[in-house]
Short mmCIF file of C-alpha atoms and ligand atoms in Angstrom, two decimals:
data_model
loop_
_atom_site.label_atom_id
_atom_site.label_comp_id
_atom_site.label_asym_id
_atom_site.label_seq_id
_atom_site.Cartn_x
_atom_site.Cartn_y
_atom_site.Cartn_z
CA MET F 726 34.82 35.75 32.66
CA LEU F 727 31.12 35.63 33.12
CA GLU F 728 31.19 38.84 35.41
CA GLU F 729 29.55 40.90 32.53
CA TYR F 730 27.23 37.52 32.34
CA GLU F 731 26.23 38.14 35.98
CA LYS F 732 26.17 41.89 36.06
CA LYS F 733 23.29 42.25 34.20
CA ARG F 734 20.75 39.55 35.89
CA ASN F 735 19.04 39.66 38.82
CA PHE F 736 19.30 35.62 39.73
CA GLN F 737 16.39 36.29 41.84
CA LEU F 738 13.94 37.30 39.30
CA THR F 739 15.31 35.32 35.94
CA ALA F 740 15.27 31.52 36.22
CA GLU F 741 18.65 31.65 33.74
CA PRO F 742 21.80 29.18 35.04
CA GLY F 743 24.14 31.42 37.74
CA ALA F 744 27.35 32.97 36.90
CA GLU F 745 29.44 29.67 37.20
CA ILE F 746 32.09 28.21 35.05
CA GLY F 747 31.66 24.69 33.54
CA LYS F 748 33.30 21.60 33.27
CA ARG F 749 33.97 20.30 29.71
CA GLN F 750 32.38 16.69 28.96
CA GLY F 751 33.37 14.98 26.17
CA PRO F 752 33.51 16.87 22.90
CA LEU F 753 33.32 20.72 22.89
CA ARG F 754 29.04 21.05 22.52
CA PHE F 755 27.02 24.28 20.61
CA VAL F 756 23.82 25.86 20.83
CA VAL F 757 21.80 28.06 18.93
CA GLN F 758 18.91 29.81 20.97
CA LYS F 759 16.27 31.89 19.05
CA HIS F 760 15.31 34.87 20.91
CA ALA F 761 12.08 37.37 20.95
CA ALA F 762 14.11 39.50 22.64
CA ARG F 763 12.98 43.19 21.70
CA ARG F 764 14.46 42.11 18.67
CA LEU F 765 14.20 38.67 17.29
CA HIS F 766 17.69 36.88 17.09
CA TYR F 767 19.62 34.03 17.16
CA ASP F 768 22.22 33.23 20.04
CA LEU F 769 25.17 30.83 18.44
CA ARG F 770 27.20 29.59 21.28
CA LEU F 771 30.80 27.98 21.30
CA GLU F 772 31.92 26.41 24.41
CA LEU F 773 35.12 26.97 25.07
CA ASP F 774 37.34 26.72 28.17
CA GLY F 775 34.03 26.15 30.78
CA VAL F 776 32.32 29.21 29.08
CA LEU F 777 30.47 29.47 26.36
CA LEU F 778 31.61 32.28 23.72
CA SER F 779 28.61 34.24 22.49
CA TRP F 780 27.57 35.97 19.33
CA ALA F 781 23.74 37.41 18.77
CA VAL F 782 22.71 36.46 14.98
CA PRO F 783 20.03 39.09 13.58
CA LYS F 784 19.10 37.23 11.27
CA GLY F 785 19.85 34.11 12.15
CA PRO F 786 22.20 31.41 10.51
CA SER F 787 22.06 30.82 6.43
CA LEU F 788 22.82 27.73 4.86
CA ASN F 789 23.66 29.75 1.50
CA ILE F 790 27.77 30.25 0.76
CA LYS F 791 26.86 33.60 -0.32
CA ASP F 792 25.19 34.61 2.90
CA LYS F 793 27.40 36.60 5.19
CA ARG F 794 25.16 37.53 8.36
CA LEU F 795 26.24 39.43 10.81
CA ALA F 796 27.19 38.24 14.18
CA VAL F 797 27.19 40.52 17.31
CA GLN F 798 29.65 39.44 19.95
CA THR F 799 28.14 39.40 23.33
CA GLU F 800 28.99 38.19 27.31
CA ASP F 801 30.52 35.00 27.32
CA HIS F 802 27.37 32.94 29.04
CA PRO F 803 27.71 30.20 31.78
CA LEU F 804 28.25 26.59 30.00
CA ASP F 805 24.83 25.10 31.71
CA TYR F 806 22.93 28.44 29.48
CA GLN F 807 23.11 25.66 26.72
CA PHE F 808 19.73 23.59 28.62
CA PHE F 809 17.98 27.04 29.23
CA GLU F 810 14.48 27.13 27.24
CA GLY F 811 11.53 29.50 28.69
CA VAL F 812 10.85 33.05 29.65
CA ILE F 813 13.20 35.66 30.78
CA PRO F 814 10.44 38.10 32.46
CA GLY F 815 10.27 41.72 31.90
CA GLY F 816 12.13 44.26 32.88
CA GLN F 817 15.26 41.81 33.04
CA TYR F 818 18.37 41.97 30.38
CA GLY F 819 16.80 40.09 27.58
CA ALA F 820 13.20 39.78 28.78
CA GLY F 821 11.60 37.68 26.22
CA SER F 822 10.77 34.00 25.55
CA MET F 823 13.98 31.72 24.43
CA ILE F 824 13.99 28.11 22.54
CA ILE F 825 17.05 26.12 21.75
CA TRP F 826 16.83 25.84 18.75
CA ASP F 827 19.82 23.58 17.87
CA GLY F 828 22.67 22.10 19.82
CA GLY F 829 24.98 19.43 19.51
CA THR F 830 29.03 18.87 19.20
CA TYR F 831 31.43 21.06 17.30
CA SER F 832 35.42 21.16 17.05
CA PRO F 833 37.61 23.61 14.66
CA ASP F 834 37.64 22.47 10.73
CA TRP F 835 41.27 21.31 10.82
CA ASN F 836 41.16 21.92 7.23
CA HIS F 837 40.32 25.47 7.46
CA VAL F 838 42.13 26.34 10.45
CA ARG F 839 45.69 27.76 10.34
CA ASN F 840 48.46 25.85 12.12
CA PRO F 841 46.41 22.58 12.41
CA GLY F 842 47.88 19.85 13.81
CA SER F 843 47.61 20.72 17.72
CA LYS F 844 45.67 18.42 19.50
CA ASP F 845 44.38 20.47 21.54
CA GLU F 846 41.28 21.71 20.22
CA GLU F 847 40.33 24.60 22.97
CA SER F 848 43.51 26.07 21.80
CA GLN F 849 43.36 26.05 18.68
CA ILE F 850 40.00 27.92 18.96
CA ARG F 851 41.29 29.99 21.69
CA LYS F 852 43.65 31.42 19.22
CA ALA F 853 41.33 31.91 16.63
CA LEU F 854 38.72 33.93 18.60
CA ALA F 855 42.22 35.63 18.94
CA GLU F 856 43.46 35.93 15.19
CA GLY F 857 39.33 37.01 14.72
CA LYS F 858 38.43 33.80 12.17
CA ILE F 859 37.26 30.89 14.03
CA THR F 860 36.14 27.56 11.02
CA PHE F 861 34.56 25.28 12.57
CA ILE F 862 32.39 22.35 12.00
CA LEU F 863 29.07 22.05 13.90
CA ARG F 864 27.02 18.45 14.09
CA GLY F 865 23.38 19.94 15.33
CA GLU F 866 19.94 18.48 14.08
CA LYS F 867 19.67 21.71 11.93
CA LEU F 868 23.41 22.80 11.68
CA ARG F 869 25.58 20.26 9.69
CA GLY F 870 28.98 20.79 8.41
CA SER F 871 31.64 23.55 8.21
CA TRP F 872 31.38 27.11 9.37
CA THR F 873 33.57 30.85 9.64
CA LEU F 874 33.25 33.69 11.84
CA VAL F 875 35.71 36.79 10.89
CA ARG F 876 35.98 40.04 12.73
CA LEU F 877 35.12 42.85 11.22
CA ASN F 878 38.12 44.37 12.40
CA LYS F 879 40.15 44.55 15.59
CA SER F 880 38.50 46.55 18.04
CA SER F 881 35.29 45.63 16.56
CA LYS F 882 32.64 43.31 18.47
CA ASP F 883 31.18 42.67 15.02
CA TRP F 884 31.72 39.44 13.24
CA LEU F 885 29.74 37.75 9.98
CA LEU F 886 28.86 34.35 9.96
CA ARG F 887 29.25 32.31 7.06
CA LYS F 888 28.47 28.94 5.46
CA ASN F 889 31.57 27.06 3.98
CA SER F 890 30.98 24.89 0.97
CA ASP F 891 30.02 21.79 1.49
CA GLU F 892 27.75 18.98 1.14
CA HIS F 893 25.49 20.82 4.06
CA ALA F 894 25.42 23.59 2.62
CA SER F 895 22.24 25.13 0.31
CA ASP F 896 20.81 27.42 -2.21
CA SER F 897 17.08 26.70 -1.65
CA GLU F 898 16.59 25.58 2.61
CA ASP F 899 15.08 28.33 4.21
CA LEU F 900 16.44 28.02 7.79
CA ALA F 901 13.88 30.30 9.05
CA GLU F 902 10.92 27.90 8.43
CA LEU F 903 12.38 25.49 11.30
CA THR F 904 10.21 27.30 14.25
CA ARG F 905 10.64 24.61 16.55
CA SER F 906 12.75 23.39 19.39
CA VAL F 907 15.14 20.04 19.58
CA VAL F 908 14.51 19.68 22.77
CA SER F 909 10.80 20.53 23.68
CA GLY F 910 9.20 20.44 20.09
CA ARG F 911 7.92 23.81 20.95
CA THR F 912 8.12 27.17 18.81
CA ILE F 913 8.97 30.51 20.66
CA GLU F 914 5.53 31.64 20.11
CA GLU F 915 4.22 28.16 22.23
CA VAL F 916 6.90 28.84 24.51
CA ARG F 917 6.07 32.09 25.08
CA GLU F 918 2.28 31.43 26.11
CA GLY F 919 3.63 28.67 28.30
CA LYS F 920 2.60 25.68 26.13
CA SER F 921 3.99 22.52 28.09
CA ALA F 922 6.71 21.05 26.73
CA ALA F 923 6.00 17.83 24.21
CA ALA F 924 7.18 14.58 23.08
CA PRO F 925 10.83 15.63 21.73
CA ILE F 926 10.77 15.87 17.93
CA VAL F 927 12.18 13.74 16.15
CA ASN F 928 13.61 14.28 12.69
CA PRO F 929 11.99 11.44 10.17
CA ALA F 930 15.26 11.26 8.04
CA ASN F 931 16.97 10.04 11.14
CA VAL F 932 15.02 7.39 12.51
CA GLU F 933 15.52 3.44 11.91
CA GLY F 934 14.04 2.35 8.51
CA ALA F 935 13.87 5.42 7.08
CA ARG F 936 14.82 5.92 3.78
CA HIS F 937 15.41 8.73 1.37
CA GLY F 938 12.25 8.80 -1.26
CA ARG F 939 9.96 10.66 -3.20
CA LEU F 940 6.54 11.03 -2.76
CA PRO F 941 4.54 8.67 -4.63
CA LYS F 942 1.71 9.37 -6.50
CA THR F 943 -0.54 6.74 -6.23
CA TYR F 944 -0.54 4.25 -3.09
CA SER F 945 -2.05 0.45 -2.24
CA PRO F 946 -2.71 0.62 1.49
CA MET F 947 -1.58 -2.09 3.69
CA LEU F 948 -4.47 -4.35 4.18
CA THR F 949 -5.66 -6.35 7.53
CA THR F 950 -6.49 -10.07 7.60
CA LEU F 951 -9.91 -10.93 9.77
CA VAL F 952 -9.58 -13.13 12.40
CA PRO F 953 -12.19 -14.52 13.88
CA LYS F 954 -12.06 -13.39 18.07
CA PRO F 955 -10.26 -10.86 19.68
CA PHE F 956 -6.76 -11.40 21.77
CA ASN F 957 -4.28 -9.74 23.66
CA ASN F 958 -0.53 -9.69 22.36
CA THR F 959 2.28 -7.77 23.86
CA GLY F 960 3.27 -5.38 22.08
CA TRP F 961 0.43 -4.79 19.91
CA VAL F 962 -2.42 -2.09 20.01
CA TYR F 963 -6.23 -2.05 19.24
CA GLU F 964 -7.64 0.56 17.35
CA PRO F 965 -11.53 0.94 16.72
CA LYS F 966 -12.65 -0.21 13.09
CA MET F 967 -14.87 2.74 11.87
CA ASP F 968 -17.40 2.12 9.29
CA GLY F 969 -16.32 3.85 6.25
CA ILE F 970 -14.18 4.76 3.32
CA ARG F 971 -10.71 3.55 3.25
CA ALA F 972 -8.39 6.76 2.26
CA ILE F 973 -4.96 7.68 1.30
CA ALA F 974 -4.00 11.59 1.85
CA ARG F 975 -1.04 11.90 -0.41
CA ILE F 976 -0.44 15.88 0.71
CA ASP F 977 1.70 17.80 -1.43
CA GLY F 978 2.09 21.39 0.30
CA ASP F 979 -0.96 22.92 -0.57
CA ARG F 980 -2.31 20.51 -2.92
CA VAL F 981 -4.11 17.60 -1.04
CA GLN F 982 -5.65 14.33 -2.32
CA LEU F 983 -7.57 11.78 -0.76
CA LEU F 984 -7.29 8.30 -2.54
CA SER F 985 -9.40 5.62 -2.78
CA ARG F 986 -8.38 2.08 -1.59
CA ASN F 987 -8.78 1.46 -5.77
CA GLY F 988 -7.31 4.58 -6.84
CA LEU F 989 -10.04 7.14 -7.48
CA ASP F 990 -9.47 10.57 -6.40
CA LEU F 991 -12.16 11.33 -3.69
CA SER F 992 -10.68 15.06 -3.28
CA ALA F 993 -13.82 16.75 -4.84
CA GLN F 994 -16.37 15.01 -2.56
CA TYR F 995 -14.88 15.93 0.81
CA PRO F 996 -13.44 19.38 0.86
CA ALA F 997 -13.84 20.01 3.92
CA VAL F 998 -11.32 17.19 4.96
CA ILE F 999 -8.75 18.52 2.34
CA ALA F 1000 -9.12 22.07 3.82
CA ASP F 1001 -8.13 20.41 6.78
CA LEU F 1002 -5.33 18.49 5.75
CA SER F 1003 -3.29 21.46 3.84
CA SER F 1004 -0.73 22.43 5.59
CA GLY F 1005 1.77 24.58 3.62
CA ASN F 1006 5.14 23.31 2.96
CA THR F 1007 4.68 19.36 4.12
CA LYS F 1008 5.02 16.74 1.54
CA LEU F 1009 2.94 13.89 3.52
CA LEU F 1010 1.26 10.17 3.16
CA LEU F 1011 -1.27 9.58 5.41
CA ASP F 1012 -3.75 6.25 5.83
CA GLY F 1013 -7.10 6.91 7.44
CA GLU F 1014 -10.59 6.18 7.07
CA ILE F 1015 -13.57 8.63 5.81
CA VAL F 1016 -16.06 7.97 8.71
CA ALA F 1017 -19.74 9.91 8.23
CA LEU F 1018 -20.64 10.22 12.31
CA ASP F 1019 -24.48 10.02 12.89
CA GLU F 1020 -26.22 12.06 16.36
CA GLN F 1021 -24.85 9.78 18.93
CA GLY F 1022 -21.15 10.51 17.22
CA ARG F 1023 -21.32 6.26 15.59
CA PRO F 1024 -19.82 5.79 12.51
CA SER F 1025 -22.46 5.45 10.27
CA PHE F 1026 -22.03 3.93 6.75
CA GLN F 1027 -25.48 4.92 5.58
CA LEU F 1028 -25.01 8.30 6.35
CA LEU F 1029 -21.46 8.45 3.97
CA GLN F 1030 -23.26 6.65 1.21
CA GLN F 1031 -26.06 9.41 1.32
CA ARG F 1032 -23.14 11.67 0.14
CA SER F 1033 -20.86 9.48 -1.34
CA GLY F 1034 -22.50 10.05 -5.13
CA LEU F 1035 -22.87 13.81 -5.43
CA SER F 1036 -20.71 15.31 -7.97
CA LYS F 1037 -21.93 18.91 -7.94
CA ARG F 1038 -20.34 21.45 -6.03
CA GLU F 1039 -23.33 23.27 -4.16
CA ASP F 1040 -24.83 19.88 -3.10
CA ILE F 1041 -21.21 18.37 -1.45
CA ALA F 1042 -21.12 22.36 -0.11
CA ARG F 1043 -24.71 21.55 1.67
CA ALA F 1044 -23.95 17.94 2.55
CA ASP F 1045 -20.60 19.02 4.13
CA GLU F 1046 -23.15 20.89 6.41
CA ARG F 1047 -25.27 18.35 6.93
CA ILE F 1048 -23.60 15.14 7.08
CA PRO F 1049 -20.19 15.93 8.37
CA VAL F 1050 -17.39 13.89 8.33
CA VAL F 1051 -13.98 12.91 10.14
CA TYR F 1052 -10.91 12.02 8.41
CA TYR F 1053 -9.68 9.79 10.94
CA VAL F 1054 -5.65 9.30 10.91
CA PHE F 1055 -3.77 6.01 11.64
CA ASP F 1056 -0.92 5.51 9.86
CA ILE F 1057 2.17 7.61 8.00
CA MET F 1058 4.40 6.41 5.10
CA PHE F 1059 6.14 9.47 4.55
CA ALA F 1060 6.77 12.89 5.49
CA ASP F 1061 9.18 15.62 4.14
CA GLN F 1062 11.84 13.44 1.82
CA THR F 1063 11.61 10.31 4.11
CA ASN F 1064 9.70 7.28 3.26
CA LEU F 1065 8.89 5.76 6.47
CA GLU F 1066 7.47 2.52 5.25
CA GLY F 1067 10.85 0.14 6.47
CA VAL F 1068 9.87 2.21 10.37
CA ILE F 1069 8.51 0.15 13.03
CA LEU F 1070 4.70 1.26 13.45
CA ARG F 1071 5.52 1.99 17.34
CA THR F 1072 7.90 4.54 15.87
CA ARG F 1073 4.80 5.98 12.66
CA LYS F 1074 2.75 6.13 15.66
CA ALA F 1075 5.12 9.01 16.74
CA LEU F 1076 6.25 10.80 13.77
CA LEU F 1077 1.96 10.72 12.88
CA ALA F 1078 1.17 12.66 15.92
CA GLN F 1079 3.82 15.10 15.40
CA PHE F 1080 3.20 15.83 11.32
CA VAL F 1081 -0.70 15.40 12.38
CA SER F 1082 -2.76 18.41 14.54
CA VAL F 1083 -6.15 17.77 15.57
CA THR F 1084 -8.98 19.07 13.64
CA GLU F 1085 -12.51 19.27 13.36
CA ASN F 1086 -12.41 17.83 10.40
CA VAL F 1087 -9.38 15.36 10.73
CA ARG F 1088 -8.10 13.36 13.66
CA PRO F 1089 -6.05 10.78 14.60
CA VAL F 1090 -7.62 7.34 15.95
CA ALA F 1091 -6.87 6.22 19.22
CA ASP F 1092 -5.01 3.57 20.29
CA PHE F 1093 -6.29 0.77 23.26
CA ASP F 1094 -3.41 -2.00 24.65
CA ASP F 1095 -6.21 -4.77 25.50
CA GLY F 1096 -7.70 -6.18 22.18
CA ILE F 1097 -10.35 -7.90 24.38
CA LEU F 1098 -11.56 -4.92 26.25
CA SER F 1099 -11.47 -2.48 23.46
CA PHE F 1100 -13.10 -4.78 21.52
CA GLU F 1101 -16.26 -5.18 24.03
CA VAL F 1102 -16.69 -1.69 24.38
CA CYS F 1103 -16.02 -0.89 20.45
CA VAL F 1104 -18.72 -3.08 19.63
CA LYS F 1105 -21.53 -2.70 22.25
CA ASN F 1106 -20.58 1.18 21.28
CA GLY F 1107 -22.05 0.45 17.83
CA LEU F 1108 -18.57 0.23 15.82
CA GLU F 1109 -17.70 -2.31 13.88
CA GLY F 1110 -15.31 -3.99 15.69
CA ILE F 1111 -11.14 -3.36 16.08
CA VAL F 1112 -7.90 -3.24 14.14
CA ALA F 1113 -5.25 -5.31 16.24
CA LYS F 1114 -1.81 -3.87 14.99
CA ASN F 1115 1.68 -4.94 15.88
CA LEU F 1116 3.81 -2.02 16.67
CA ASN F 1117 7.06 -3.76 15.58
CA SER F 1118 5.79 -3.87 12.26
CA ILE F 1119 6.46 -2.15 8.99
CA TYR F 1120 3.88 -0.77 7.00
CA GLU F 1121 3.58 -3.03 3.65
CA PRO F 1122 1.56 -1.41 1.31
CA GLY F 1123 -0.97 -3.25 -1.44
CA LYS F 1124 0.17 -6.35 0.85
CA ARG F 1125 -2.67 -8.26 3.23
CA SER F 1126 -0.36 -8.66 6.35
CA LYS F 1127 -1.04 -10.82 10.01
CA SER F 1128 0.58 -7.98 11.72
CA TRP F 1129 -2.91 -6.23 10.91
CA CYS F 1130 -5.82 -8.46 12.12
CA LYS F 1131 -9.73 -7.23 12.77
CA VAL F 1132 -11.65 -8.69 14.51
CA LYS F 1133 -15.48 -7.93 13.62
CA GLY F 1134 -18.47 -7.59 16.57
CA VAL F 1135 -21.50 -8.56 13.00
CA HIS F 1136 -19.97 -11.78 11.20
CA SER F 1137 -19.75 -9.63 7.53
CA ALA F 1138 -17.72 -10.17 4.59
CA GLU F 1139 -17.08 -9.72 0.43
CA PHE F 1140 -18.88 -12.22 -1.77
CA LEU F 1141 -18.71 -11.35 -6.08
CA ILE F 1142 -22.18 -11.47 -7.32
CA CYS F 1143 -22.06 -14.02 -10.09
CA GLY F 1144 -25.58 -13.82 -11.12
CA TYR F 1145 -29.61 -13.36 -9.80
CA THR F 1146 -32.70 -14.58 -10.04
CA LYS F 1147 -35.72 -13.35 -11.55
CA GLY F 1148 -37.73 -11.15 -9.34
CA THR F 1149 -41.85 -11.72 -9.49
CA GLY F 1150 -44.60 -9.71 -8.42
CA ALA F 1151 -43.77 -6.21 -6.94
CA ARG F 1152 -40.11 -7.25 -8.53
CA GLY F 1153 -40.85 -8.62 -11.67
CA GLU F 1154 -39.17 -5.21 -12.71
CA THR F 1155 -36.03 -5.56 -11.18
CA PHE F 1156 -34.75 -9.12 -9.66
CA GLY F 1157 -35.27 -11.71 -6.85
CA SER F 1158 -32.29 -12.23 -5.04
CA LEU F 1159 -28.11 -12.86 -5.86
CA LEU F 1160 -25.93 -15.39 -6.04
CA LEU F 1161 -22.64 -14.97 -4.09
CA GLY F 1162 -19.21 -16.61 -4.89
CA TYR F 1163 -16.23 -16.55 -3.06
CA ARG F 1164 -12.28 -17.01 -4.49
CA ALA F 1165 -10.86 -20.32 -2.57
CA GLY F 1166 -7.67 -20.61 -2.41
CA SER F 1167 -7.14 -22.80 -5.78
CA GLY F 1168 -8.41 -19.58 -7.72
CA ASP F 1169 -11.95 -21.61 -8.17
CA LEU F 1170 -15.23 -19.71 -7.81
CA LEU F 1171 -17.36 -21.17 -5.31
CA TYR F 1172 -20.97 -20.40 -4.49
CA ALA F 1173 -21.58 -19.43 -1.35
CA GLY F 1174 -25.70 -18.73 -1.33
CA VAL F 1175 -28.32 -15.93 -1.84
CA GLY F 1176 -28.98 -13.00 -0.66
CA THR F 1177 -31.43 -10.56 0.14
CA GLY F 1178 -32.44 -7.16 1.66
CA PHE F 1179 -32.94 -4.52 -0.71
CA ASP F 1180 -34.78 -1.33 -0.32
CA ARG F 1181 -35.63 -0.04 -3.76
CA THR F 1182 -32.82 2.53 -4.68
CA THR F 1183 -30.37 -0.48 -4.19
CA LEU F 1184 -32.47 -3.01 -6.57
CA GLN F 1185 -33.07 -0.37 -9.58
CA SER F 1186 -29.01 0.96 -8.92
CA LEU F 1187 -28.26 -3.09 -9.09
CA LYS F 1188 -30.30 -4.14 -11.92
CA ASN F 1189 -28.60 -1.97 -13.83
CA LEU F 1190 -25.04 -2.79 -12.81
CA MET F 1191 -25.79 -6.55 -13.39
CA GLU F 1192 -27.14 -5.81 -16.76
CA ALA F 1193 -23.99 -4.27 -17.95
CA ARG F 1194 -22.41 -7.53 -16.98
CA LYS F 1195 -24.02 -9.54 -18.25
CA ARG F 1196 -22.89 -13.34 -19.64
CA LYS F 1197 -24.94 -16.48 -20.81
CA THR F 1198 -22.58 -19.18 -18.89
CA SER F 1199 -22.38 -19.46 -15.11
CA PRO F 1200 -18.84 -17.91 -13.66
CA LEU F 1201 -19.14 -20.42 -10.84
CA VAL F 1202 -17.45 -23.75 -10.96
CA ASN F 1203 -20.33 -25.33 -8.28
CA PRO F 1204 -23.26 -23.52 -9.81
CA PRO F 1205 -26.67 -24.17 -7.86
CA ARG F 1206 -29.54 -26.14 -9.49
CA GLN F 1207 -31.86 -23.45 -9.92
CA LYS F 1208 -34.27 -22.15 -12.60
CA ASP F 1209 -33.92 -18.77 -13.72
CA VAL F 1210 -30.87 -17.27 -13.11
CA GLN F 1211 -29.16 -14.44 -14.80
CA TRP F 1212 -25.44 -14.65 -14.60
CA VAL F 1213 -23.11 -11.73 -14.50
CA ARG F 1214 -19.43 -11.20 -14.92
CA PRO F 1215 -17.85 -11.76 -11.33
CA GLN F 1216 -16.76 -7.99 -10.78
CA LEU F 1217 -19.05 -6.57 -8.32
CA VAL F 1218 -18.30 -6.92 -4.58
CA ALA F 1219 -21.30 -6.99 -2.19
CA GLU F 1220 -20.74 -6.72 1.51
CA VAL F 1221 -22.87 -9.56 2.92
CA LYS F 1222 -23.39 -9.88 6.71
CA TYR F 1223 -24.86 -13.45 8.06
CA ALA F 1224 -25.39 -16.05 10.82
CA GLU F 1225 -22.48 -17.99 9.96
CA ILE F 1226 -20.53 -20.36 7.45
CA THR F 1227 -21.68 -23.28 7.33
CA LYS F 1228 -18.72 -26.54 6.90
CA SER F 1229 -19.84 -27.16 2.90
CA GLY F 1230 -19.05 -23.30 2.40
CA MET F 1231 -22.95 -22.17 2.66
CA LEU F 1232 -23.95 -18.75 3.94
CA ARG F 1233 -26.59 -18.92 6.76
CA THR F 1234 -29.41 -16.46 6.54
CA PRO F 1235 -26.92 -13.93 4.27
CA VAL F 1236 -28.29 -9.87 4.12
CA PHE F 1237 -26.79 -7.70 1.67
CA LEU F 1238 -25.40 -4.56 3.29
CA ARG F 1239 -24.08 -2.90 0.49
CA LEU F 1240 -21.92 -2.67 -2.18
CA ARG F 1241 -18.17 -2.30 -1.74
CA THR F 1242 -17.18 0.09 -4.81
CA ASP F 1243 -13.49 1.04 -3.24
CA ILE F 1244 -12.46 -2.81 -3.44
CA SER F 1245 -11.83 -4.30 -6.34
CA PRO F 1246 -12.90 -7.78 -7.54
CA ASP F 1247 -9.32 -9.37 -7.34
CA GLN F 1248 -8.87 -8.59 -3.40
CA VAL F 1249 -12.07 -10.19 -2.09
CA GLU F 1250 -10.60 -12.66 0.56
CA GLN F 1251 -11.81 -16.06 1.53
CA PRO F 1252 -14.04 -15.56 3.92
CA PRO F 1253 -12.78 -16.31 7.83
CA ALA F 1254 -14.15 -19.28 8.54
CA LEU F 1255 -12.94 -20.84 5.39
CA ALA F 1256 -9.81 -19.81 4.97
CA GLY F 1257 -8.36 -21.82 7.40
MN1 MN H 2054 20.13 36.95 23.26
#
C-alpha cells in the first residue's frame, strides 16, 4: 500500500514520516494539508486500514453545494502523515511548504452510503472506494458535515469533491480566506519563512461562555473600582495604568471607529491608529487606552491634550507626526460572529493576542503577575499606577466591577464642579477657585473643598463652560459659608490631585488636574477614602 509513497521519497533528505502502516486508534481520522508545491493545492486524506487515502484538490474544498472540485487521487500516505507540517526540501518529491489546514475525525455518512447497516465503518469505506463514490461526514475545525467524492470513470484517478446539503453548507463563506494551520496557527508563508509555531489558534465561537451575536454599534466599557493599595492575589494579573483616554475600537471590516467612554466618536482625531486597526474582513470590539508618549516613552496626558482638541485634518496629520499616539489594547469583547463578554479574561487575553497584531500605533498592554512589585515599578517610572484584574472574571460592560481594581500612585479622583469664587486682581476677568462636590452613597451632593491650580488657557475655557451652567442656588446639600460664590449646575467633571481626604470628607490641598470630558457626571464615583 505504501510502496509508491516510499519509492518517491528519500528519507535521508525529507522529514516526512517513513512508509509504515499505522494502527487505528479510536474514530477514523482525516486531515487536509495545504501544500505549496509546484502548484498550490490541498491534500485531502482519509484514514483506511492503517494508511491515508489521498487526493490532491487543486482549488481546495468549497462549502457551496454547487461547486464540484477536481480531486486527483495520489499514492496512499502513512497514517503518521496526518501530523506532518513543515518544509519538504528542494529537489524532493512535493518540494515546498505544507501546513495542517484542517483535521479531525470522519465516518461514512450512513444516509448517503448504499447498504448502510454494516457497523464496520472501514469495510463501508473500502466498498465505497471500490465503487467510486464515497460519502462521509467530516468533524474538523473548518470542514464539517457531509461530503462526497465521486470517481469520474472506472480507470481514472480523477474524482470530484463536493459538499452535500446540510447546515454546514454555505454559498457565501470562502474557505480560501482561512489561511492558518489548525495545529500551529501559522500560514503556509510563515512555515516557509521558518516562523516557529505560535500558540494553537483558538476558534472564538468554541470557547466556553462565547455566544453568537452581532457587533454592537455603541458600547459602555467595564469600569474599575479604586482601591487604596496594591495586593497580590493568585489568579490575578496586573497591568500598568496608562494616563490617556479610554477608547473602544469598533472594527467592522475596513470600517474602524474609536469611541470614547461616553460614546463620542474619536476616529477623526487619531487617523494613524485607525489605519493600523483596519484589518480587512474581521469584526472586532476592543478595549484600550489612547496614550501620547513623551520623549522618555512615558504616557503624558498633557501632550495628549495638546492634540485632542484639534479638528482640521491638516492639524491632525501634523499632530500625528509631532505627538504620535499609541492605542494600548487590553481586552477583546467581540470577534467574528462571537460575543466574548461571558468568556473569562484568561481566554480573552489569548484571543486578543491572536486577533491583534503589534504595529507602530497599536500595542497590547503588558501584564505582570506580581501586583505589589509592578505597582512600585510603574509608579517609579512615572505611570499612574496599576489595574489588577481577576483572570477568571467575565467582561461586564458599563459596570464598575470589583474584578478590576485600580491602584493609583498619586491620590486623584474625579469631582463635580458645583460653583466658583469670584477672582481678584489679575483673575478679576475669570475666577478664583472651584467649589467641588461628590455624590454620596445616599445620592446627596456633598461639599469636598476648593480647588486651584489653573494655567491661563484653562482659566478662560473653564470660565466659559461654567458661565453656560450658572444657577442661582447651591446644588450642594451642605454648601460652605463663603461669599461671592457663583453656583453652577454640577455637570463638569474635574480630576483633582490631593494629599488626603479628612474624616469629614474634605480634601486637603486639592489641585485641579484637568477636566474629564470623557466621564459623564453620573459616572463620578465616591472618593476612595469615603467609599468604605
Ligand atoms: Mn500534495
